[in-house]
Amino acid sequence: MMRTEPNSFRLSSSLEDAQHGKRFVINGGSFAGIRTAHGILKQIPTARVTLINPSSQFFYNIASPRILAKSSAFQPEQYLINIPNLLARHDSTLFRFVEGLATAIDEQHRVVKLANLDKIPYDYLIIASGSTTQPTEGLDSDMAPWKARQDGQTLECMMESQKNIAAAEYIVTCDAGPVGVKFAGEIADVLRKDGKNRSVTLISGTTTILPRVDERVGRHAMAILTRQGVKVVRESKVVLAHRDISSSKGTINLQEGTTMSSDCFISTTGLLPNNKFLPSHFLDEQGWTKVDMYLRAVSAVATNENLSRVYAIGNIVAYQPRTVRALNEQLPVILATLEADLHAMSPGEKLSLTYPPSPITSIMIPIEDSAGTGLIFGMVPWELVIWLIKGRNFLIPYIHRFLSW
């Protein structure tokens, strides 16, 4: 049976549809989905919005490196927020939340199908399903929920991961991007303070760490990790990781033929699109949703009226970077597009807002409670600045502000 929160409404008849406005269905309850729901309800007064998500909890995954490394740093209620409560200020007759997993889209009948066999009709569909990682699902490494799990078991898996990490003597993590660097630094901070004979190793596939960011930031991060006692293995990649069931010890095979042992192996490698419910003709070769400059979903098959009512926003779109800042730039565009399409405006004449991805000019990377690096308007700031802005609490007190519109 489909589960809904208290501020939900029953599916309306066609007469009620005409009286109350068009149905906007958003699939995905993270930053993109929640903020788009706020925006539609604010800017289109007659809109009726349905938000679908596998869990009723929003997961603030930005803080996941510290949450995993330091189980006492935050309480679950600080990083898992009830989604209906986040949208409770809106008219309950115009918004509802559906807890369920989307499994397919029926484009001909404009219906989203759920795992429990329920069907959610739409006039306009916004894909905001975001991304996941292999470790989030317990694949290719020990469990590490860097993202919200599609089965709704984020908290349970987080607690299991925290327990395993806390008990491990030799911890290995791979991929020296921002998440990997943050996590290695947080773990090193714990190891240094507990005074036990434990170690953390970070494996980088390149000659540097943070290879996609300004090289000055990578050098600064390397200096901090070295100071913390993190062993960094560069120009190497993990080709296989497996665990001996009898001893619970892990073995990691590297591409150059060497092996490493670990009690806990956590991968932080790239993002994967949450796209299993999407028709393949909406996807590029990597599985991300193709969109035009107005954030309308682009299909590989002939365009028709049904397909023109599908849109995408956030991590799921085939644009980089996939950041909260990029979402800030996408939101005004998709809202303007929805309003234009709702009123049958001509895209060429009426729409002036488009989404051209912007380069990364600012990034903040906390590496422990009191240290970090980053780039702010082209300059590498003092570690104290990173701590003051983000490192103290990963901006958790500002979650509600980030999710508003």
mmCIF file of C-alpha atoms in Angstrom:
data_model
loop_
_atom_site.group_PDB
_atom_site.id
_atom_site.type_symbol
_atom_site.label_atom_id
_atom_site.label_comp_id
_atom_site.label_asym_id
_atom_site.label_seq_id
_atom_site.Cartn_x
_atom_site.Cartn_y
_atom_site.Cartn_z
ATOM 1 C CA MET A 1 0.000 0.000 0.000
ATOM 2 C CA MET A 2 1.281 3.467 -0.848
ATOM 3 C CA ARG A 3 2.384 5.363 2.245
ATOM 4 C CA THR A 4 1.724 9.076 2.447
ATOM 5 C CA GLU A 5 2.372 11.709 5.079
ATOM 6 C CA PRO A 6 -0.467 13.592 6.813
ATOM 7 C CA ASN A 7 -0.354 16.590 4.481
ATOM 8 C CA SER A 8 -1.385 14.533 1.453
ATOM 9 C CA PHE A 9 -4.509 14.459 -0.676
ATOM 10 C CA ARG A 10 -6.366 11.858 -2.706
ATOM 11 C CA LEU A 11 -6.013 11.649 -6.463
ATOM 12 C CA SER A 12 -8.509 14.084 -7.942
ATOM 13 C CA SER A 13 -11.030 13.571 -10.692
ATOM 14 C CA SER A 14 -10.636 15.290 -14.053
ATOM 15 C CA LEU A 15 -13.092 17.990 -12.907
ATOM 16 C CA GLU A 16 -10.986 18.695 -9.822
ATOM 17 C CA ASP A 17 -7.881 18.732 -12.020
ATOM 18 C CA ALA A 18 -9.355 21.524 -14.098
ATOM 19 C CA GLN A 19 -10.368 23.492 -11.013
ATOM 20 C CA HIS A 20 -7.150 23.131 -9.071
ATOM 21 C CA GLY A 21 -4.542 23.318 -11.806
ATOM 22 C CA LYS A 22 -1.982 21.043 -13.362
ATOM 23 C CA ARG A 23 -0.240 18.139 -11.643
ATOM 24 C CA PHE A 24 3.500 18.541 -11.175
ATOM 25 C CA VAL A 25 5.190 15.313 -10.085
ATOM 26 C CA ILE A 26 8.765 15.451 -8.803
ATOM 27 C CA ASN A 27 10.696 12.213 -8.417
ATOM 28 C CA GLY A 28 13.486 12.664 -5.881
ATOM 29 C CA GLY A 29 13.588 14.095 -2.361
ATOM 30 C CA SER A 30 17.054 15.544 -2.018
ATOM 31 C CA PHE A 31 18.227 19.128 -2.614
ATOM 32 C CA ALA A 32 16.919 19.342 -6.190
ATOM 33 C CA GLY A 33 13.513 17.801 -5.574
ATOM 34 C CA ILE A 34 12.703 19.659 -2.362
ATOM 35 C CA ARG A 35 13.798 23.047 -3.655
ATOM 36 C CA THR A 36 11.948 22.555 -6.939
ATOM 37 C CA ALA A 37 8.783 21.703 -5.001
ATOM 38 C CA HIS A 38 9.148 24.910 -2.979
ATOM 39 C CA GLY A 39 9.684 26.899 -6.163
ATOM 40 C CA ILE A 40 6.685 25.510 -8.044
ATOM 41 C CA LEU A 41 4.342 25.981 -5.088
ATOM 42 C CA LYS A 42 5.552 29.549 -4.641
ATOM 43 C CA GLN A 43 5.573 30.657 -8.275
ATOM 44 C CA ILE A 44 2.609 28.724 -9.702
ATOM 45 C CA PRO A 45 -0.267 29.262 -7.235
ATOM 46 C CA THR A 46 -2.637 26.754 -8.859
ATOM 47 C CA ALA A 47 -0.072 23.962 -9.166
ATOM 48 C CA ARG A 48 -0.604 20.682 -7.359
ATOM 49 C CA VAL A 49 2.710 19.114 -6.493
ATOM 50 C CA THR A 50 3.487 15.497 -5.633
ATOM 51 C CA LEU A 51 6.975 14.654 -4.383
ATOM 52 C CA ILE A 52 8.025 10.988 -4.594
ATOM 53 C CA ASN A 53 10.990 9.602 -2.649
ATOM 54 C CA PRO A 54 11.959 6.131 -1.353
ATOM 55 C CA SER A 55 12.265 7.529 2.180
ATOM 56 C CA SER A 56 10.428 10.211 4.128
ATOM 57 C CA GLN A 57 13.821 11.443 5.349
ATOM 58 C CA PHE A 58 16.084 13.920 3.580
ATOM 59 C CA PHE A 59 19.750 12.925 4.061
ATOM 60 C CA TYR A 60 22.263 15.761 4.362
ATOM 61 C CA ASN A 61 25.039 13.823 2.652
ATOM 62 C CA ILE A 62 27.383 16.834 2.512
ATOM 63 C CA ALA A 63 28.396 15.940 6.071
ATOM 64 C CA SER A 64 28.791 12.208 5.373
ATOM 65 C CA PRO A 65 32.628 12.122 5.728
ATOM 66 C CA ARG A 66 32.378 13.341 9.325
ATOM 67 C CA ILE A 67 29.205 11.404 10.091
ATOM 68 C CA LEU A 68 30.884 8.140 9.062
ATOM 69 C CA ALA A 69 34.204 8.830 10.766
ATOM 70 C CA LYS A 70 32.829 10.326 13.991
ATOM 71 C CA SER A 71 29.573 8.764 15.108
ATOM 72 C CA SER A 72 29.161 11.235 17.980
ATOM 73 C CA ALA A 73 29.746 14.376 15.891
ATOM 74 C CA PHE A 74 26.071 14.708 14.950
ATOM 75 C CA GLN A 75 22.834 13.113 16.054
ATOM 76 C CA PRO A 76 20.735 11.397 13.342
ATOM 77 C CA GLU A 77 17.987 13.997 13.665
ATOM 78 C CA GLN A 78 20.526 16.642 12.615
ATOM 79 C CA TYR A 79 21.288 15.063 9.242
ATOM 80 C CA LEU A 80 18.058 13.150 8.579
ATOM 81 C CA ILE A 81 15.158 15.592 8.218
ATOM 82 C CA ASN A 82 11.487 14.753 7.677
ATOM 83 C CA ILE A 83 10.624 15.809 4.111
ATOM 84 C CA PRO A 84 6.917 16.629 4.645
ATOM 85 C CA ASN A 85 7.905 18.879 7.551
ATOM 86 C CA LEU A 86 10.263 20.766 5.238
ATOM 87 C CA LEU A 87 7.286 21.608 3.012
ATOM 88 C CA ALA A 88 4.645 21.980 5.719
ATOM 89 C CA ARG A 89 4.255 25.732 5.170
ATOM 90 C CA HIS A 90 2.512 25.113 1.854
ATOM 91 C CA ASP A 91 -1.224 24.513 1.409
ATOM 92 C CA SER A 92 -1.835 20.851 2.247
ATOM 93 C CA THR A 93 -4.415 20.614 -0.548
ATOM 94 C CA LEU A 94 -1.746 21.531 -3.102
ATOM 95 C CA PHE A 95 1.176 19.414 -1.895
ATOM 96 C CA ARG A 96 1.541 15.778 -0.989
ATOM 97 C CA PHE A 97 4.449 13.503 -0.289
ATOM 98 C CA VAL A 98 4.506 9.887 -1.458
ATOM 99 C CA GLU A 99 6.991 7.489 0.091
ATOM 100 C CA GLY A 100 7.791 5.035 -2.660
ATOM 101 C CA LEU A 101 10.328 3.930 -5.246
ATOM 102 C CA ALA A 102 9.666 4.890 -8.855
ATOM 103 C CA THR A 103 10.216 1.939 -11.194
ATOM 104 C CA ALA A 104 8.994 3.189 -14.581
ATOM 105 C CA ILE A 105 7.414 6.030 -16.527
ATOM 106 C CA ASP A 106 4.427 5.452 -18.788
ATOM 107 C CA GLU A 107 4.912 8.351 -21.181
ATOM 108 C CA GLN A 108 1.794 7.673 -23.219
ATOM 109 C CA HIS A 109 -0.514 7.883 -20.206
ATOM 110 C CA ARG A 110 1.704 10.277 -18.232
ATOM 111 C CA VAL A 111 2.010 8.070 -15.188
ATOM 112 C CA VAL A 112 4.883 7.273 -12.811
ATOM 113 C CA LYS A 113 4.779 3.640 -11.682
ATOM 114 C CA LEU A 114 5.948 2.725 -8.183
ATOM 115 C CA ALA A 115 7.419 -0.486 -6.797
ATOM 116 C CA ASN A 116 4.202 -1.170 -4.865
ATOM 117 C CA LEU A 117 2.284 -1.032 -8.198
ATOM 118 C CA ASP A 118 0.677 2.332 -7.452
ATOM 119 C CA LYS A 119 0.548 4.855 -10.272
ATOM 120 C CA ILE A 120 1.002 8.614 -9.930
ATOM 121 C CA PRO A 121 -0.444 10.650 -12.833
ATOM 122 C CA TYR A 122 1.266 13.824 -13.964
ATOM 123 C CA ASP A 123 0.883 16.702 -16.368
ATOM 124 C CA TYR A 124 4.502 17.754 -15.871
ATOM 125 C CA LEU A 125 7.222 15.406 -14.617
ATOM 126 C CA ILE A 126 10.432 16.684 -13.036
ATOM 127 C CA ILE A 127 13.242 14.151 -12.688
ATOM 128 C CA ALA A 128 15.282 14.989 -9.587
ATOM 129 C CA SER A 129 16.372 11.477 -8.626
ATOM 130 C CA GLY A 130 20.009 12.466 -8.220
ATOM 131 C CA SER A 131 22.895 10.062 -7.922
ATOM 132 C CA THR A 132 24.333 7.313 -5.777
ATOM 133 C CA THR A 133 27.649 5.502 -5.342
ATOM 134 C CA GLN A 134 28.667 1.849 -5.317
ATOM 135 C CA PRO A 135 29.686 1.940 -1.607
ATOM 136 C CA THR A 136 26.286 3.425 -0.723
ATOM 137 C CA GLU A 137 24.762 0.142 -1.901
ATOM 138 C CA GLY A 138 27.540 -1.975 -0.358
ATOM 139 C CA LEU A 139 29.209 -2.736 -3.689
ATOM 140 C CA ASP A 140 32.945 -2.679 -4.551
ATOM 141 C CA SER A 141 33.886 -1.831 -0.948
ATOM 142 C CA ASP A 142 32.594 -2.009 2.592
ATOM 143 C CA MET A 143 29.301 -0.224 3.149
ATOM 144 C CA ALA A 144 29.521 3.570 3.232
ATOM 145 C CA PRO A 145 26.311 5.553 2.627
ATOM 146 C CA TRP A 146 27.751 8.626 0.939
ATOM 147 C CA LYS A 147 24.276 9.131 -0.503
ATOM 148 C CA ALA A 148 20.739 8.293 0.575
ATOM 149 C CA ARG A 149 19.966 4.641 -0.078
ATOM 150 C CA GLN A 150 17.202 3.766 -2.514
ATOM 151 C CA ASP A 151 15.775 1.194 -0.088
ATOM 152 C CA GLY A 152 15.202 3.867 2.572
ATOM 153 C CA GLN A 153 17.678 2.213 4.970
ATOM 154 C CA THR A 154 20.171 5.085 5.151
ATOM 155 C CA LEU A 155 20.266 5.363 8.951
ATOM 156 C CA GLU A 156 20.564 1.624 9.545
ATOM 157 C CA CYS A 157 23.437 1.363 7.070
ATOM 158 C CA MET A 158 25.083 4.466 8.496
ATOM 159 C CA MET A 159 25.103 2.988 11.993
ATOM 160 C CA GLU A 160 26.519 -0.298 10.700
ATOM 161 C CA SER A 161 29.258 1.541 8.798
ATOM 162 C CA GLN A 162 30.147 3.696 11.799
ATOM 163 C CA LYS A 163 30.525 0.579 13.929
ATOM 164 C CA ASN A 164 32.792 -1.138 11.383
ATOM 165 C CA ILE A 165 34.973 1.936 10.894
ATOM 166 C CA ALA A 166 35.335 2.508 14.644
ATOM 167 C CA ALA A 167 36.490 -1.087 15.165
ATOM 168 C CA ALA A 168 38.977 -1.145 12.278
ATOM 169 C CA GLU A 169 42.722 -1.011 12.880
ATOM 170 C CA TYR A 170 43.842 -0.575 9.268
ATOM 171 C CA ILE A 171 41.568 1.612 7.156
ATOM 172 C CA VAL A 172 42.066 2.084 3.417
ATOM 173 C CA THR A 173 40.111 4.480 1.232
ATOM 174 C CA CYS A 174 40.461 5.075 -2.485
ATOM 175 C CA ASP A 175 39.868 8.034 -4.807
ATOM 176 C CA ALA A 176 41.491 11.292 -3.772
ATOM 177 C CA GLY A 177 38.661 13.586 -4.767
ATOM 178 C CA PRO A 178 37.025 15.932 -2.240
ATOM 179 C CA VAL A 179 35.047 13.193 -0.456
ATOM 180 C CA GLY A 180 38.046 10.872 -0.179
ATOM 181 C CA VAL A 181 40.301 13.630 1.137
ATOM 182 C CA LYS A 182 37.701 14.779 3.668
ATOM 183 C CA PHE A 183 37.088 11.230 4.865
ATOM 184 C CA ALA A 184 40.792 10.366 5.194
ATOM 185 C CA GLY A 185 41.349 13.562 7.156
ATOM 186 C CA GLU A 186 38.428 12.927 9.490
ATOM 187 C CA ILE A 187 39.587 9.364 10.136
ATOM 188 C CA ALA A 188 43.152 10.555 10.781
ATOM 189 C CA ASP A 189 41.818 13.077 13.284
ATOM 190 C CA VAL A 190 40.082 10.272 15.179
ATOM 191 C CA LEU A 191 43.148 8.011 15.106
ATOM 192 C CA ARG A 192 45.439 10.749 16.337
ATOM 193 C CA LYS A 193 43.185 11.530 19.282
ATOM 194 C CA ASP A 194 42.513 7.960 20.430
ATOM 195 C CA GLY A 195 46.244 7.189 20.610
ATOM 196 C CA LYS A 196 45.895 3.593 19.431
ATOM 197 C CA ASN A 197 48.052 1.830 16.863
ATOM 198 C CA ARG A 198 45.749 2.384 13.907
ATOM 199 C CA SER A 199 46.358 3.753 10.410
ATOM 200 C CA VAL A 200 44.591 5.226 7.384
ATOM 201 C CA THR A 201 45.786 5.017 3.777
ATOM 202 C CA LEU A 202 44.432 7.059 0.866
ATOM 203 C CA ILE A 203 44.907 5.683 -2.665
ATOM 204 C CA SER A 204 44.988 8.191 -5.531
ATOM 205 C CA GLY A 205 44.853 7.201 -9.177
ATOM 206 C CA THR A 206 46.865 10.271 -10.211
ATOM 207 C CA THR A 207 50.143 11.925 -9.288
ATOM 208 C CA THR A 208 48.273 14.366 -7.064
ATOM 209 C CA ILE A 209 45.226 14.529 -4.846
ATOM 210 C CA LEU A 210 42.163 16.603 -5.723
ATOM 211 C CA PRO A 211 43.142 16.392 -9.423
ATOM 212 C CA ARG A 212 40.020 18.187 -10.676
ATOM 213 C CA VAL A 213 40.628 21.243 -8.514
ATOM 214 C CA ASP A 214 43.285 23.948 -8.734
ATOM 215 C CA GLU A 215 46.692 22.329 -8.111
ATOM 216 C CA ARG A 216 47.385 24.756 -5.251
ATOM 217 C CA VAL A 217 44.462 23.253 -3.367
ATOM 218 C CA GLY A 218 45.816 19.741 -3.931
ATOM 219 C CA ARG A 219 49.237 20.697 -2.597
ATOM 220 C CA HIS A 220 47.700 22.298 0.465
ATOM 221 C CA ALA A 221 45.508 19.256 1.124
ATOM 222 C CA MET A 222 48.528 16.975 0.758
ATOM 223 C CA ALA A 223 50.419 18.993 3.350
ATOM 224 C CA ILE A 224 47.531 18.700 5.802
ATOM 225 C CA LEU A 225 47.134 14.941 5.294
ATOM 226 C CA THR A 226 50.878 14.412 5.714
ATOM 227 C CA ARG A 227 50.764 16.418 8.922
ATOM 228 C CA GLN A 228 47.932 14.203 10.134
ATOM 229 C CA GLY A 229 49.818 10.998 9.412
ATOM 230 C CA VAL A 230 47.749 9.812 6.436
ATOM 231 C CA LYS A 231 49.683 7.546 4.084
ATOM 232 C CA VAL A 232 48.957 8.593 0.490
ATOM 233 C CA VAL A 233 49.603 6.082 -2.312
ATOM 234 C CA ARG A 234 49.703 7.923 -5.641
ATOM 235 C CA GLU A 235 49.441 6.768 -9.269
ATOM 236 C CA SER A 236 47.695 3.557 -8.299
ATOM 237 C CA LYS A 237 44.226 2.104 -8.684
ATOM 238 C CA VAL A 238 42.301 -0.639 -6.946
ATOM 239 C CA VAL A 239 41.464 -3.458 -9.351
ATOM 240 C CA LEU A 240 39.955 -5.876 -6.826
ATOM 241 C CA ALA A 241 38.974 -5.802 -3.177
ATOM 242 C CA HIS A 242 37.705 -8.834 -1.308
ATOM 243 C CA ARG A 243 37.257 -9.982 2.272
ATOM 244 C CA ASP A 244 38.185 -13.327 3.821
ATOM 245 C CA ILE A 245 35.062 -14.502 5.605
ATOM 246 C CA SER A 246 36.915 -16.564 8.213
ATOM 247 C CA SER A 247 39.361 -13.838 9.284
ATOM 248 C CA SER A 248 37.275 -10.771 8.331
ATOM 249 C CA LYS A 249 40.455 -9.307 6.842
ATOM 250 C CA GLY A 250 40.318 -7.534 3.518
ATOM 251 C CA THR A 251 42.784 -7.791 0.651
ATOM 252 C CA ILE A 252 43.145 -4.989 -1.887
ATOM 253 C CA ASN A 253 44.823 -5.673 -5.224
ATOM 254 C CA LEU A 254 46.403 -2.671 -6.937
ATOM 255 C CA GLN A 255 46.932 -2.306 -10.675
ATOM 256 C CA GLU A 256 50.724 -2.486 -10.426
ATOM 257 C CA GLY A 257 50.439 -5.964 -8.907
ATOM 258 C CA THR A 258 50.913 -5.172 -5.224
ATOM 259 C CA THR A 259 48.431 -5.971 -2.474
ATOM 260 C CA MET A 260 47.366 -4.287 0.734
ATOM 261 C CA SER A 261 45.573 -5.603 3.801
ATOM 262 C CA SER A 262 42.820 -3.788 5.629
ATOM 263 C CA ASP A 263 40.186 -4.206 8.287
ATOM 264 C CA CYS A 264 38.002 -1.694 6.495
ATOM 265 C CA PHE A 265 38.104 -0.643 2.838
ATOM 266 C CA ILE A 266 35.946 2.327 1.860
ATOM 267 C CA SER A 267 35.726 3.545 -1.712
ATOM 268 C CA THR A 268 34.722 7.115 -2.557
ATOM 269 C CA THR A 269 34.856 6.708 -6.334
ATOM 270 C CA GLY A 270 32.518 8.507 -8.730
ATOM 271 C CA LEU A 271 28.820 9.093 -8.867
ATOM 272 C CA LEU A 272 26.268 6.823 -10.532
ATOM 273 C CA PRO A 273 22.900 8.107 -11.799
ATOM 274 C CA ASN A 274 19.674 6.994 -10.125
ATOM 275 C CA ASN A 275 18.086 6.192 -13.476
ATOM 276 C CA LYS A 276 16.615 2.690 -13.302
ATOM 277 C CA PHE A 277 13.067 4.000 -13.759
ATOM 278 C CA LEU A 278 13.914 6.147 -16.792
ATOM 279 C CA PRO A 279 13.465 5.092 -20.431
ATOM 280 C CA SER A 280 16.851 4.663 -22.104
ATOM 281 C CA HIS A 281 16.070 7.224 -24.807
ATOM 282 C CA PHE A 282 16.341 9.996 -22.200
ATOM 283 C CA LEU A 283 19.868 8.947 -21.185
ATOM 284 C CA ASP A 284 23.336 9.643 -22.513
ATOM 285 C CA GLU A 285 26.035 6.960 -22.790
ATOM 286 C CA GLN A 286 26.910 7.280 -19.096
ATOM 287 C CA GLY A 287 23.289 7.066 -17.990
ATOM 288 C CA TRP A 288 22.683 10.720 -17.124
ATOM 289 C CA THR A 289 19.528 12.500 -18.293
ATOM 290 C CA LYS A 290 20.003 14.575 -21.418
ATOM 291 C CA VAL A 291 18.538 18.082 -21.188
ATOM 292 C CA ASP A 292 18.446 21.173 -23.356
ATOM 293 C CA MET A 293 19.433 24.649 -22.187
ATOM 294 C CA TYR A 294 15.971 25.061 -20.628
ATOM 295 C CA LEU A 295 16.327 21.800 -18.634
ATOM 296 C CA ARG A 296 13.711 19.978 -20.682
ATOM 297 C CA ALA A 297 14.569 16.299 -20.998
ATOM 298 C CA VAL A 298 15.854 15.494 -24.476
ATOM 299 C CA SER A 299 14.803 12.190 -26.023
ATOM 300 C CA ALA A 300 16.650 10.142 -28.625
ATOM 301 C CA VAL A 301 13.321 9.263 -30.221
ATOM 302 C CA ALA A 302 10.976 11.602 -32.068
ATOM 303 C CA THR A 303 9.728 14.429 -29.859
ATOM 304 C CA ASN A 304 6.006 14.566 -29.187
ATOM 305 C CA GLU A 305 3.695 16.329 -26.766
ATOM 306 C CA ASN A 306 4.115 13.683 -24.067
ATOM 307 C CA LEU A 307 7.884 13.842 -24.057
ATOM 308 C CA SER A 308 7.886 17.633 -23.931
ATOM 309 C CA ARG A 309 6.372 17.466 -20.444
ATOM 310 C CA VAL A 310 9.467 15.855 -18.865
ATOM 311 C CA TYR A 311 12.227 17.903 -17.217
ATOM 312 C CA ALA A 312 15.326 17.204 -15.137
ATOM 313 C CA ILE A 313 17.323 19.051 -12.503
ATOM 314 C CA GLY A 314 20.211 18.406 -10.113
ATOM 315 C CA ASN A 315 22.763 15.622 -10.130
ATOM 316 C CA ILE A 316 20.802 13.474 -12.581
ATOM 317 C CA VAL A 317 21.322 15.850 -15.523
ATOM 318 C CA ALA A 318 24.150 15.274 -17.994
ATOM 319 C CA TYR A 319 26.025 18.376 -16.881
ATOM 320 C CA GLN A 320 28.967 18.928 -14.591
ATOM 321 C CA PRO A 321 29.718 20.089 -11.958
ATOM 322 C CA ARG A 322 27.150 18.243 -9.861
ATOM 323 C CA THR A 323 27.088 20.597 -6.892
ATOM 324 C CA VAL A 324 24.638 22.556 -4.764
ATOM 325 C CA ARG A 325 25.950 25.701 -6.411
ATOM 326 C CA ALA A 326 25.056 24.307 -9.844
ATOM 327 C CA LEU A 327 21.571 23.589 -8.514
ATOM 328 C CA ASN A 328 21.260 27.241 -7.480
ATOM 329 C CA GLU A 329 21.839 28.174 -11.121
ATOM 330 C CA GLN A 330 19.442 25.535 -12.458
ATOM 331 C CA LEU A 331 16.442 26.352 -10.263
ATOM 332 C CA PRO A 332 15.425 29.695 -11.811
ATOM 333 C CA VAL A 333 15.791 28.140 -15.264
ATOM 334 C CA ILE A 334 13.548 25.132 -14.692
ATOM 335 C CA LEU A 335 10.910 27.243 -12.927
ATOM 336 C CA ALA A 336 10.836 29.717 -15.819
ATOM 337 C CA THR A 337 10.595 26.832 -18.287
ATOM 338 C CA LEU A 338 7.723 25.213 -16.398
ATOM 339 C CA GLU A 339 5.813 28.488 -16.274
ATOM 340 C CA ALA A 340 6.412 29.074 -19.986
ATOM 341 C CA ASP A 341 5.255 25.576 -20.928
ATOM 342 C CA LEU A 342 2.266 25.848 -18.612
ATOM 343 C CA HIS A 343 1.117 28.936 -20.499
ATOM 344 C CA ALA A 344 2.146 27.544 -23.907
ATOM 345 C CA MET A 345 4.730 30.266 -24.440
ATOM 346 C CA SER A 346 7.124 30.097 -27.361
ATOM 347 C CA PRO A 347 10.543 29.008 -26.058
ATOM 348 C CA GLY A 348 12.381 31.070 -28.627
ATOM 349 C CA GLU A 349 10.521 34.287 -27.906
ATOM 350 C CA LYS A 350 9.410 34.087 -24.295
ATOM 351 C CA LEU A 351 12.191 32.239 -22.465
ATOM 352 C CA SER A 352 15.277 34.235 -21.628
ATOM 353 C CA LEU A 353 16.704 32.049 -18.837
ATOM 354 C CA THR A 354 19.033 29.234 -19.903
ATOM 355 C CA TYR A 355 21.467 27.015 -18.038
ATOM 356 C CA PRO A 356 25.091 27.144 -19.131
ATOM 357 C CA PRO A 357 27.235 25.273 -16.546
ATOM 358 C CA SER A 358 29.699 27.542 -14.760
ATOM 359 C CA PRO A 359 33.280 26.571 -13.869
ATOM 360 C CA ILE A 360 34.145 25.875 -10.241
ATOM 361 C CA THR A 361 35.513 29.079 -8.702
ATOM 362 C CA SER A 362 34.875 28.243 -5.052
ATOM 363 C CA ILE A 363 35.099 25.008 -3.090
ATOM 364 C CA MET A 364 35.612 24.300 0.616
ATOM 365 C CA ILE A 365 37.124 21.014 1.777
ATOM 366 C CA PRO A 366 37.230 20.455 5.556
ATOM 367 C CA ILE A 367 39.890 17.849 6.298
ATOM 368 C CA GLU A 368 39.388 17.612 10.057
ATOM 369 C CA ASP A 369 37.662 19.553 12.844
ATOM 370 C CA SER A 370 40.135 22.437 12.675
ATOM 371 C CA ALA A 371 41.778 22.243 9.246
ATOM 372 C CA GLY A 372 40.866 22.328 5.603
ATOM 373 C CA THR A 373 41.587 23.834 2.235
ATOM 374 C CA GLY A 374 39.701 25.117 -0.756
ATOM 375 C CA LEU A 375 39.310 27.870 -3.280
ATOM 376 C CA ILE A 376 37.376 31.083 -2.693
ATOM 377 C CA PHE A 377 37.179 33.368 -5.721
ATOM 378 C CA GLY A 378 40.454 32.023 -7.053
ATOM 379 C CA MET A 379 42.388 32.200 -3.779
ATOM 380 C CA VAL A 380 43.409 29.410 -1.389
ATOM 381 C CA PRO A 381 42.186 30.620 2.020
ATOM 382 C CA TRP A 382 43.740 30.128 5.429
ATOM 383 C CA GLU A 383 42.731 26.921 7.188
ATOM 384 C CA LEU A 384 40.975 29.008 9.832
ATOM 385 C CA VAL A 385 38.670 30.445 7.173
ATOM 386 C CA ILE A 386 37.579 26.964 6.049
ATOM 387 C CA TRP A 387 36.965 26.031 9.679
ATOM 388 C CA LEU A 388 34.897 29.163 10.348
ATOM 389 C CA ILE A 389 32.740 28.778 7.244
ATOM 390 C CA LYS A 390 32.264 25.023 6.944
ATOM 391 C CA GLY A 391 34.643 22.902 9.002
ATOM 392 C CA ARG A 392 33.084 23.502 12.417
ATOM 393 C CA ASN A 393 29.801 21.802 11.648
ATOM 394 C CA PHE A 394 29.602 21.124 7.873
ATOM 395 C CA LEU A 395 26.887 23.824 7.768
ATOM 396 C CA ILE A 396 24.348 21.524 9.412
ATOM 397 C CA PRO A 397 22.639 24.439 11.267
ATOM 398 C CA TYR A 398 21.760 25.905 7.867
ATOM 399 C CA ILE A 399 20.062 22.862 6.305
ATOM 400 C CA HIS A 400 16.601 24.421 6.324
ATOM 401 C CA ARG A 401 17.937 27.540 4.632
ATOM 402 C CA PHE A 402 19.635 25.462 1.916
ATOM 403 C CA LEU A 403 16.382 23.641 1.212
ATOM 404 C CA SER A 404 14.137 26.693 0.966
ATOM 405 C CA TRP A 405 13.266 28.767 -2.057
#
